[in-house]
Amino acid sequence: MRSAMKGDTQAYHRFLCAVTPHLRAMARRRCDQFGAPASEAEDVVQEVLLAVHLKRATWDTDRPIGPWLSAIVRNKLIDSLRRRGRHVNVPIEDVIETLEAEEQGDGLDRMDAANLLERLKDPQRDIVRSISLEGAGVRETAERLKMSEGSVRVALHRALKSLAAFYRSETREDE
Amino acid sequence: MKTNDLISLLAEDASVGMRLGRMLALALLAGLIVSALILLSTVGVRSNLATAIETTRVLFKIGFTLVLAVVACRLVFLVGRPGRSLRARGFQLAIPATLLAIAVSTELLMLPSQAWTESLIGKNAGFCLFFIPVLSLAPLAGFLFVLKNGAPENPGLAGASAGLAAGAIAAALYAFHCPDDSPLFLAVWYSIAVLLVTTVGYFAGRRWLSW
């Protein structure tokens, strides 16, 4: 994470991949506890990842990352699950459906991510698509969209902020 | 979106702009400069500052507000960071509180009781209540703006400490103008003004600092 803060993309990728399984396990356990449908666990994981990402400037690099990370995760997990848990009165058929979906293993992170992406404005949406779905890097994306790398980076950062905001408003509207 | 796709997305945005501590320091500096300019361009410092500053009361007034400002600012620098205990720095607020209590008791012992009311009411209580909040606006806005980028575990508390720090900075600046030097005046009117700003900070924090 230390080298990630200096802009090392690969180190950051490794760090995020390493923490995600833990987040997922915690999110699933807590989903039960708060009575949120298990299908939402993956959304919670994504929300927590976004929070870790957007708040990483608050980590003091001279200190161990453990306490910082667990405070962020605890905060976001509880916040997110409360919002989701409060409005659950899911009919049993739905639960069965999501259980089936879980077995397929693919419907888990469906959320309205597609929806959320639609709500992004234009260059941001293209950039997010290009990097996340097509696996392109910032440089390729910049070339394709005929933008400078710098402005792609800025737009990407704004897009991530909007995604986090969408998550929050999305689950709030449901209440 | 798959979680793995999200991770690739985040990884491309790896580098961090500015750390929280540096942003807070900039906000502090900017707020201080703006408020000092407001003070100097409106009411200015007191005309007899050079001689007044040698008296114990004035020295205490300025020193006390500065200590409060420093202690409160240290709290603000910590409050936006998750996973850090605020207890130690919170307890440091007892330092200015004790100083004030000592000064007030000394003043009560030294002044005859007939003079108590006059020192307490002072000459400019109303203006003090108005001007300290005015001077606190710039630092408060700066702190809240930066803490919005922070991750306070308790948004209300974060806002309140921003308010306390901003109020204390304002009080320290105002102390260079204020003609009322008694610790009694300080304990009553300055405290009300600073608590007012702290309350505003608390509600602003609850409203804007959750993440």
Short mmCIF file of C-alpha atoms in Angstrom, two decimals:
data_model
loop_
_atom_site.label_atom_id
_atom_site.label_comp_id
_atom_site.label_asym_id
_atom_site.label_seq_id
_atom_site.Cartn_x
_atom_site.Cartn_y
_atom_site.Cartn_z
CA MET A 1 0.00 0.00 0.00
CA ARG A 2 2.92 2.31 0.71
CA SER A 3 4.19 2.03 -2.83
CA ALA A 4 0.60 2.18 -4.07
CA MET A 5 0.22 5.61 -2.49
CA LYS A 6 3.13 6.78 -4.63
CA GLY A 7 1.31 5.68 -7.74
CA ASP A 8 2.45 2.08 -8.19
CA THR A 9 -0.55 0.64 -10.00
CA GLN A 10 0.53 -2.98 -9.73
CA ALA A 11 1.30 -2.84 -6.04
CA TYR A 12 -2.09 -1.28 -5.46
CA HIS A 13 -3.79 -3.95 -7.53
CA ARG A 14 -2.10 -6.66 -5.46
CA PHE A 15 -3.08 -4.95 -2.23
CA LEU A 16 -6.74 -4.67 -3.22
CA CYS A 17 -6.86 -8.28 -4.44
CA ALA A 18 -5.35 -9.40 -1.15
CA VAL A 19 -7.88 -7.67 1.09
CA THR A 20 -10.98 -8.42 -0.97
CA PRO A 21 -11.47 -12.05 0.19
CA HIS A 22 -11.39 -10.88 3.81
CA LEU A 23 -13.87 -8.13 3.06
CA ARG A 24 -16.11 -10.63 1.30
CA ALA A 25 -16.07 -13.03 4.23
CA MET A 26 -16.86 -10.24 6.65
CA ALA A 27 -19.59 -8.81 4.45
CA ARG A 28 -21.32 -12.20 4.11
CA ARG A 29 -21.21 -12.79 7.83
CA ARG A 30 -22.55 -9.33 8.59
CA CYS A 31 -25.28 -9.59 5.96
CA ASP A 32 -26.77 -12.45 7.96
CA GLN A 33 -26.44 -10.51 11.14
CA PHE A 34 -28.24 -7.45 9.81
CA GLY A 35 -30.82 -9.40 7.89
CA ALA A 36 -29.76 -8.16 4.49
CA PRO A 37 -30.07 -10.57 1.60
CA ALA A 38 -26.83 -12.42 0.89
CA SER A 39 -26.93 -11.22 -2.67
CA GLU A 40 -26.06 -7.77 -1.42
CA ALA A 41 -22.78 -8.88 0.15
CA GLU A 42 -20.85 -8.25 -3.05
CA ASP A 43 -22.30 -4.75 -3.33
CA VAL A 44 -21.18 -4.11 0.20
CA VAL A 45 -17.69 -5.34 -0.67
CA GLN A 46 -17.57 -2.93 -3.59
CA GLU A 47 -18.78 -0.08 -1.45
CA VAL A 48 -16.10 -0.79 1.15
CA LEU A 49 -13.42 -1.00 -1.56
CA LEU A 50 -14.49 2.38 -2.88
CA ALA A 51 -14.30 3.84 0.63
CA VAL A 52 -10.82 2.41 1.20
CA HIS A 53 -9.81 3.90 -2.12
CA LEU A 54 -11.30 7.37 -1.66
CA LYS A 55 -10.15 7.74 1.94
CA ARG A 56 -6.62 6.37 1.59
CA ALA A 57 -5.13 9.86 1.99
CA THR A 58 -6.18 9.69 5.66
CA TRP A 59 -3.78 6.82 6.33
CA ASP A 60 -0.59 8.01 7.98
CA THR A 61 2.08 6.01 6.13
CA ASP A 62 4.33 5.96 9.19
CA ARG A 63 1.81 3.79 10.99
CA PRO A 64 0.75 0.19 10.46
CA ILE A 65 -2.15 -0.12 8.07
CA GLY A 66 -4.13 -2.67 10.09
CA PRO A 67 -6.00 -0.39 12.52
CA TRP A 68 -6.73 2.12 9.78
CA LEU A 69 -8.09 -0.49 7.44
CA SER A 70 -10.26 -2.17 10.02
CA ALA A 71 -11.69 1.16 11.18
CA ILE A 72 -12.64 2.07 7.60
CA VAL A 73 -14.10 -1.36 6.97
CA ARG A 74 -16.04 -1.48 10.23
CA ASN A 75 -17.46 1.97 9.64
CA LYS A 76 -18.46 1.41 6.05
CA LEU A 77 -19.68 -2.12 6.55
CA ILE A 78 -22.01 -1.16 9.36
CA ASP A 79 -23.16 1.98 7.61
CA SER A 80 -23.85 0.18 4.39
CA LEU A 81 -25.57 -2.78 6.01
CA ARG A 82 -27.74 -0.60 8.18
CA ARG A 83 -29.00 1.17 5.14
CA ARG A 84 -29.66 -2.11 3.42
CA GLY A 85 -30.81 -4.08 6.42
CA ARG A 86 -33.42 -1.64 7.55
CA HIS A 87 -35.64 -2.07 4.58
CA VAL A 88 -35.60 -5.81 4.27
CA ASN A 89 -38.93 -7.42 4.16
CA VAL A 90 -38.00 -9.60 1.26
CA PRO A 91 -40.62 -12.16 0.24
CA ILE A 92 -39.38 -15.72 0.49
CA GLU A 93 -39.51 -16.29 -3.27
CA ASP A 94 -36.94 -13.57 -3.74
CA VAL A 95 -34.65 -15.16 -1.23
CA ILE A 96 -34.89 -18.46 -3.03
CA GLU A 97 -34.10 -16.72 -6.25
CA THR A 98 -31.00 -15.11 -4.84
CA LEU A 99 -29.92 -18.39 -3.34
CA GLU A 100 -30.08 -19.91 -6.77
CA ALA A 101 -28.22 -16.96 -8.14
CA GLU A 102 -25.52 -17.53 -5.61
CA GLU A 103 -25.05 -21.04 -6.78
CA GLN A 104 -24.46 -19.82 -10.28
CA GLY A 105 -21.92 -17.58 -8.63
CA ASP A 106 -22.40 -14.88 -11.18
CA GLY A 107 -25.45 -12.94 -10.19
CA LEU A 108 -23.80 -11.90 -6.97
CA ASP A 109 -22.40 -8.58 -7.95
CA ARG A 110 -25.11 -7.67 -10.37
CA MET A 111 -26.46 -4.76 -8.26
CA ASP A 112 -27.46 -1.92 -10.37
CA ALA A 113 -23.84 -1.46 -11.30
CA ALA A 114 -24.91 -1.28 -14.90
CA ASN A 115 -27.44 1.29 -13.77
CA LEU A 116 -24.87 3.19 -11.81
CA LEU A 117 -22.58 3.27 -14.82
CA GLU A 118 -25.39 4.67 -16.93
CA ARG A 119 -25.68 7.57 -14.54
CA LEU A 120 -22.09 8.66 -15.08
CA LYS A 121 -21.56 11.48 -17.54
CA ASP A 122 -20.02 10.82 -20.88
CA PRO A 123 -16.22 10.80 -20.88
CA GLN A 124 -16.31 9.30 -17.38
CA ARG A 125 -18.56 6.47 -18.44
CA ASP A 126 -16.43 5.60 -21.44
CA ILE A 127 -13.31 5.65 -19.33
CA VAL A 128 -14.80 3.43 -16.65
CA ARG A 129 -16.07 0.99 -19.28
CA SER A 130 -12.80 0.92 -21.09
CA ILE A 131 -10.72 0.26 -17.99
CA SER A 132 -12.98 -1.99 -15.99
CA LEU A 133 -14.78 -4.03 -18.62
CA GLU A 134 -12.25 -4.09 -21.41
CA GLY A 135 -9.21 -4.14 -19.15
CA ALA A 136 -7.45 -1.30 -20.91
CA GLY A 137 -4.92 0.85 -19.09
CA VAL A 138 -5.06 4.59 -18.69
CA ARG A 139 -2.68 5.14 -21.61
CA GLU A 140 -4.66 3.04 -24.09
CA THR A 141 -7.88 4.64 -22.97
CA ALA A 142 -6.41 8.08 -23.40
CA GLU A 143 -5.26 7.22 -26.92
CA ARG A 144 -8.60 5.78 -27.91
CA LEU A 145 -10.63 8.68 -26.55
CA LYS A 146 -8.09 11.21 -27.83
CA MET A 147 -7.66 12.71 -24.39
CA SER A 148 -4.48 13.40 -22.46
CA GLU A 149 -3.49 10.83 -19.83
CA GLY A 150 -3.82 13.50 -17.18
CA SER A 151 -7.42 14.29 -18.00
CA VAL A 152 -8.27 10.59 -18.14
CA ARG A 153 -6.86 10.23 -14.64
CA VAL A 154 -8.82 13.21 -13.36
CA ALA A 155 -12.02 11.98 -14.98
CA LEU A 156 -11.47 8.49 -13.57
CA HIS A 157 -11.02 9.87 -10.08
CA ARG A 158 -14.21 11.94 -10.37
CA ALA A 159 -16.06 8.93 -11.71
CA LEU A 160 -15.04 6.87 -8.67
CA LYS A 161 -16.25 9.60 -6.37
CA SER A 162 -19.60 9.71 -8.17
CA LEU A 163 -19.88 5.92 -8.01
CA ALA A 164 -19.44 6.03 -4.24
CA ALA A 165 -22.07 8.77 -4.01
CA PHE A 166 -24.45 6.75 -6.19
CA TYR A 167 -24.08 3.75 -3.92
CA ARG A 168 -25.04 5.83 -0.94
CA SER A 169 -28.03 7.52 -2.55
CA GLU A 170 -29.19 4.32 -4.23
CA THR A 171 -29.50 2.42 -0.99
CA ARG A 172 -31.02 5.43 0.74
CA GLU A 173 -33.80 5.80 -1.81
CA ASP A 174 -34.76 2.21 -1.11
CA GLU A 175 -35.54 2.87 2.52
CA MET B 1 -19.65 -4.53 -12.56
CA LYS B 2 -17.56 -7.39 -11.21
CA THR B 3 -15.51 -6.75 -8.12
CA ASN B 4 -12.35 -7.62 -10.04
CA ASP B 5 -13.22 -5.00 -12.63
CA LEU B 6 -13.71 -2.48 -9.89
CA ILE B 7 -10.29 -3.35 -8.49
CA SER B 8 -8.63 -2.75 -11.85
CA LEU B 9 -10.44 0.54 -11.99
CA LEU B 10 -9.26 1.60 -8.55
CA ALA B 11 -5.71 0.46 -9.26
CA GLU B 12 -5.48 2.77 -12.27
CA ASP B 13 -6.25 5.64 -9.91
CA ALA B 14 -3.46 4.63 -7.53
CA SER B 15 -1.57 7.84 -6.86
CA VAL B 16 -2.74 10.04 -4.02
CA GLY B 17 -2.96 13.79 -4.50
CA MET B 18 -2.34 15.38 -1.14
CA ARG B 19 -2.29 13.82 2.30
CA LEU B 20 -4.83 14.87 4.86
CA GLY B 21 -2.29 16.38 7.25
CA ARG B 22 -0.87 18.72 4.65
CA MET B 23 -4.33 19.78 3.50
CA LEU B 24 -5.29 20.61 7.08
CA ALA B 25 -2.10 22.60 7.58
CA LEU B 26 -2.88 24.60 4.44
CA ALA B 27 -6.45 25.20 5.59
CA LEU B 28 -5.17 26.36 8.98
CA LEU B 29 -2.70 28.74 7.42
CA ALA B 30 -5.21 30.15 4.93
CA GLY B 31 -7.88 30.59 7.61
CA LEU B 32 -5.41 32.32 9.89
CA ILE B 33 -4.30 34.74 7.20
CA VAL B 34 -7.85 35.57 6.07
CA SER B 35 -9.06 36.16 9.62
CA ALA B 36 -6.01 38.23 10.55
CA LEU B 37 -6.62 40.38 7.49
CA ILE B 38 -10.27 40.79 8.46
CA LEU B 39 -9.21 41.91 11.94
CA LEU B 40 -6.54 44.31 10.68
CA SER B 41 -8.68 45.83 7.94
CA THR B 42 -11.70 46.45 10.16
CA VAL B 43 -11.07 47.14 13.84
CA GLY B 44 -7.29 46.69 13.90
CA VAL B 45 -5.26 45.83 16.99
CA ARG B 46 -5.70 47.92 20.12
CA SER B 47 -3.89 51.25 20.00
CA ASN B 48 -1.97 50.65 23.22
CA LEU B 49 -0.91 47.11 22.36
CA ALA B 50 2.79 47.70 22.93
CA THR B 51 2.33 48.72 26.55
CA ALA B 52 -0.74 46.57 27.25
CA ILE B 53 1.01 43.37 26.25
CA GLU B 54 3.35 43.74 29.20
CA THR B 55 0.56 43.41 31.74
CA THR B 56 -0.10 39.96 33.12
CA ARG B 57 -3.79 40.01 32.25
CA VAL B 58 -3.25 40.75 28.56
CA LEU B 59 -0.42 38.29 28.38
CA PHE B 60 -2.63 35.64 29.95
CA LYS B 61 -5.53 36.44 27.63
CA ILE B 62 -3.42 36.01 24.53
CA GLY B 63 -1.49 33.05 25.93
CA PHE B 64 -4.62 31.21 27.03
CA THR B 65 -6.39 31.57 23.70
CA LEU B 66 -3.24 30.43 21.90
CA VAL B 67 -2.91 27.32 24.10
CA LEU B 68 -6.56 26.49 23.48
CA ALA B 69 -6.08 26.99 19.73
CA VAL B 70 -3.03 24.72 19.64
CA VAL B 71 -4.67 21.94 21.66
CA ALA B 72 -7.87 22.10 19.60
CA CYS B 73 -5.97 22.13 16.31
CA ARG B 74 -4.06 19.03 17.36
CA LEU B 75 -7.42 17.35 17.87
CA VAL B 76 -8.60 18.43 14.41
CA PHE B 77 -5.47 16.95 12.83
CA LEU B 78 -6.35 13.57 14.32
CA VAL B 79 -10.11 13.47 14.10
CA GLY B 80 -10.32 12.80 10.35
CA ARG B 81 -8.18 9.68 10.61
CA PRO B 82 -10.00 6.43 11.30
CA GLY B 83 -8.56 3.96 13.75
CA ARG B 84 -6.82 6.54 15.95
CA SER B 85 -7.82 7.13 19.54
CA LEU B 86 -8.75 10.72 20.34
CA ARG B 87 -8.64 10.22 24.08
CA ALA B 88 -5.10 11.47 24.79
CA ARG B 89 -5.49 14.66 22.76
CA GLY B 90 -9.02 15.16 24.06
CA PHE B 91 -7.74 15.13 27.62
CA GLN B 92 -5.22 17.82 26.71
CA LEU B 93 -8.18 20.21 26.59
CA ALA B 94 -7.90 20.07 30.38
CA ILE B 95 -4.70 22.17 30.13
CA PRO B 96 -6.38 25.40 28.97
CA ALA B 97 -9.37 24.67 31.22
CA THR B 98 -7.11 24.43 34.27
CA LEU B 99 -5.21 27.57 33.28
CA LEU B 100 -8.46 29.48 33.02
CA ALA B 101 -9.72 28.19 36.37
CA ILE B 102 -6.48 29.28 38.08
CA ALA B 103 -6.62 32.72 36.46
CA VAL B 104 -10.25 33.23 37.43
CA SER B 105 -9.65 32.30 41.06
CA THR B 106 -6.59 34.54 41.24
CA GLU B 107 -8.58 37.41 39.78
CA LEU B 108 -11.40 36.87 42.26
CA LEU B 109 -8.89 36.90 45.13
CA MET B 110 -7.15 40.03 43.92
CA LEU B 111 -10.16 42.15 43.02
CA PRO B 112 -12.49 43.53 45.66
CA SER B 113 -15.92 41.98 45.25
CA GLN B 114 -17.49 45.30 44.18
CA ALA B 115 -15.29 45.31 41.09
CA TRP B 116 -16.24 41.75 40.03
CA THR B 117 -19.35 42.68 38.09
CA GLU B 118 -17.64 45.49 36.25
CA SER B 119 -14.73 43.29 35.11
CA LEU B 120 -17.10 40.55 34.15
CA ILE B 121 -19.44 42.71 32.06
CA GLY B 122 -16.55 44.65 30.53
CA LYS B 123 -17.02 47.25 27.83
CA ASN B 124 -17.43 45.28 24.68
CA ALA B 125 -19.17 42.01 25.47
CA GLY B 126 -21.66 42.29 22.60
CA PHE B 127 -18.99 43.05 20.03
CA CYS B 128 -16.87 40.17 21.34
CA LEU B 129 -19.79 37.77 20.87
CA PHE B 130 -20.25 39.04 17.35
CA PHE B 131 -16.67 39.36 16.20
CA ILE B 132 -15.17 36.07 17.41
CA PRO B 133 -17.68 34.04 15.36
CA VAL B 134 -16.99 36.31 12.37
CA LEU B 135 -13.24 35.72 12.66
CA SER B 136 -13.84 31.98 13.02
CA LEU B 137 -15.67 31.67 9.68
CA ALA B 138 -12.60 31.30 7.47
CA PRO B 139 -10.78 28.67 9.57
CA LEU B 140 -14.02 26.78 10.22
CA ALA B 141 -14.88 26.67 6.53
CA GLY B 142 -11.34 25.54 5.72
CA PHE B 143 -11.33 22.77 8.33
CA LEU B 144 -14.76 21.46 7.34
CA PHE B 145 -13.83 21.54 3.67
CA VAL B 146 -10.70 19.50 4.31
CA LEU B 147 -12.34 17.11 6.79
CA LYS B 148 -14.85 16.34 4.06
CA ASN B 149 -11.90 14.51 2.49
CA GLY B 150 -11.12 12.85 5.78
CA ALA B 151 -12.88 9.87 7.26
CA PRO B 152 -14.08 10.91 10.73
CA GLU B 153 -15.57 8.03 12.67
CA ASN B 154 -17.85 10.45 14.45
CA PRO B 155 -18.88 13.30 12.11
CA GLY B 156 -20.49 15.40 14.84
CA LEU B 157 -17.40 15.21 17.02
CA ALA B 158 -15.18 16.06 14.05
CA GLY B 159 -17.30 19.11 13.27
CA ALA B 160 -17.29 20.20 16.91
CA SER B 161 -13.52 20.00 17.19
CA ALA B 162 -13.19 21.97 13.95
CA GLY B 163 -15.52 24.55 15.50
CA LEU B 164 -13.57 24.62 18.74
CA ALA B 165 -10.27 25.09 16.92
CA ALA B 166 -11.69 27.77 14.62
CA GLY B 167 -13.29 29.56 17.58
CA ALA B 168 -10.04 29.44 19.54
CA ILE B 169 -8.05 30.81 16.60
CA ALA B 170 -10.58 33.61 16.25
CA ALA B 171 -10.40 34.32 19.98
CA ALA B 172 -6.60 34.45 19.89
CA LEU B 173 -6.75 36.98 17.05
CA TYR B 174 -9.48 39.01 18.68
CA ALA B 175 -7.46 39.13 21.90
CA PHE B 176 -5.08 41.54 20.13
CA HIS B 177 -7.95 43.98 19.71
CA CYS B 178 -10.14 43.39 22.76
CA PRO B 179 -9.88 46.11 25.45
CA ASP B 180 -11.35 43.88 28.19
CA ASP B 181 -8.53 42.12 29.94
CA SER B 182 -10.01 40.48 33.02
CA PRO B 183 -9.95 36.67 33.16
CA LEU B 184 -13.56 36.97 34.31
CA PHE B 185 -14.47 38.55 31.00
CA LEU B 186 -12.47 35.90 29.20
CA ALA B 187 -14.13 33.06 31.07
CA VAL B 188 -17.63 34.29 30.29
CA TRP B 189 -17.78 36.02 26.93
CA TYR B 190 -14.92 34.37 25.07
CA SER B 191 -16.19 31.00 26.23
CA ILE B 192 -19.72 31.72 25.04
CA ALA B 193 -18.42 32.86 21.65
CA VAL B 194 -16.16 29.83 21.24
CA LEU B 195 -18.86 27.41 22.37
CA LEU B 196 -21.22 28.98 19.87
CA VAL B 197 -18.79 28.25 17.05
CA THR B 198 -18.23 24.74 18.43
CA THR B 199 -21.99 24.09 18.34
CA VAL B 200 -22.23 25.34 14.77
CA GLY B 201 -19.31 23.04 13.92
CA TYR B 202 -21.05 20.09 15.55
CA PHE B 203 -24.21 20.47 13.48
CA ALA B 204 -22.26 21.22 10.32
CA GLY B 205 -20.23 18.08 10.95
CA ARG B 206 -23.29 15.92 11.44
CA ARG B 207 -24.75 17.34 8.27
CA TRP B 208 -21.73 17.27 5.96
CA LEU B 209 -18.96 15.12 7.33
CA SER B 210 -20.46 11.65 7.13
CA TRP B 211 -19.00 9.51 4.37
#
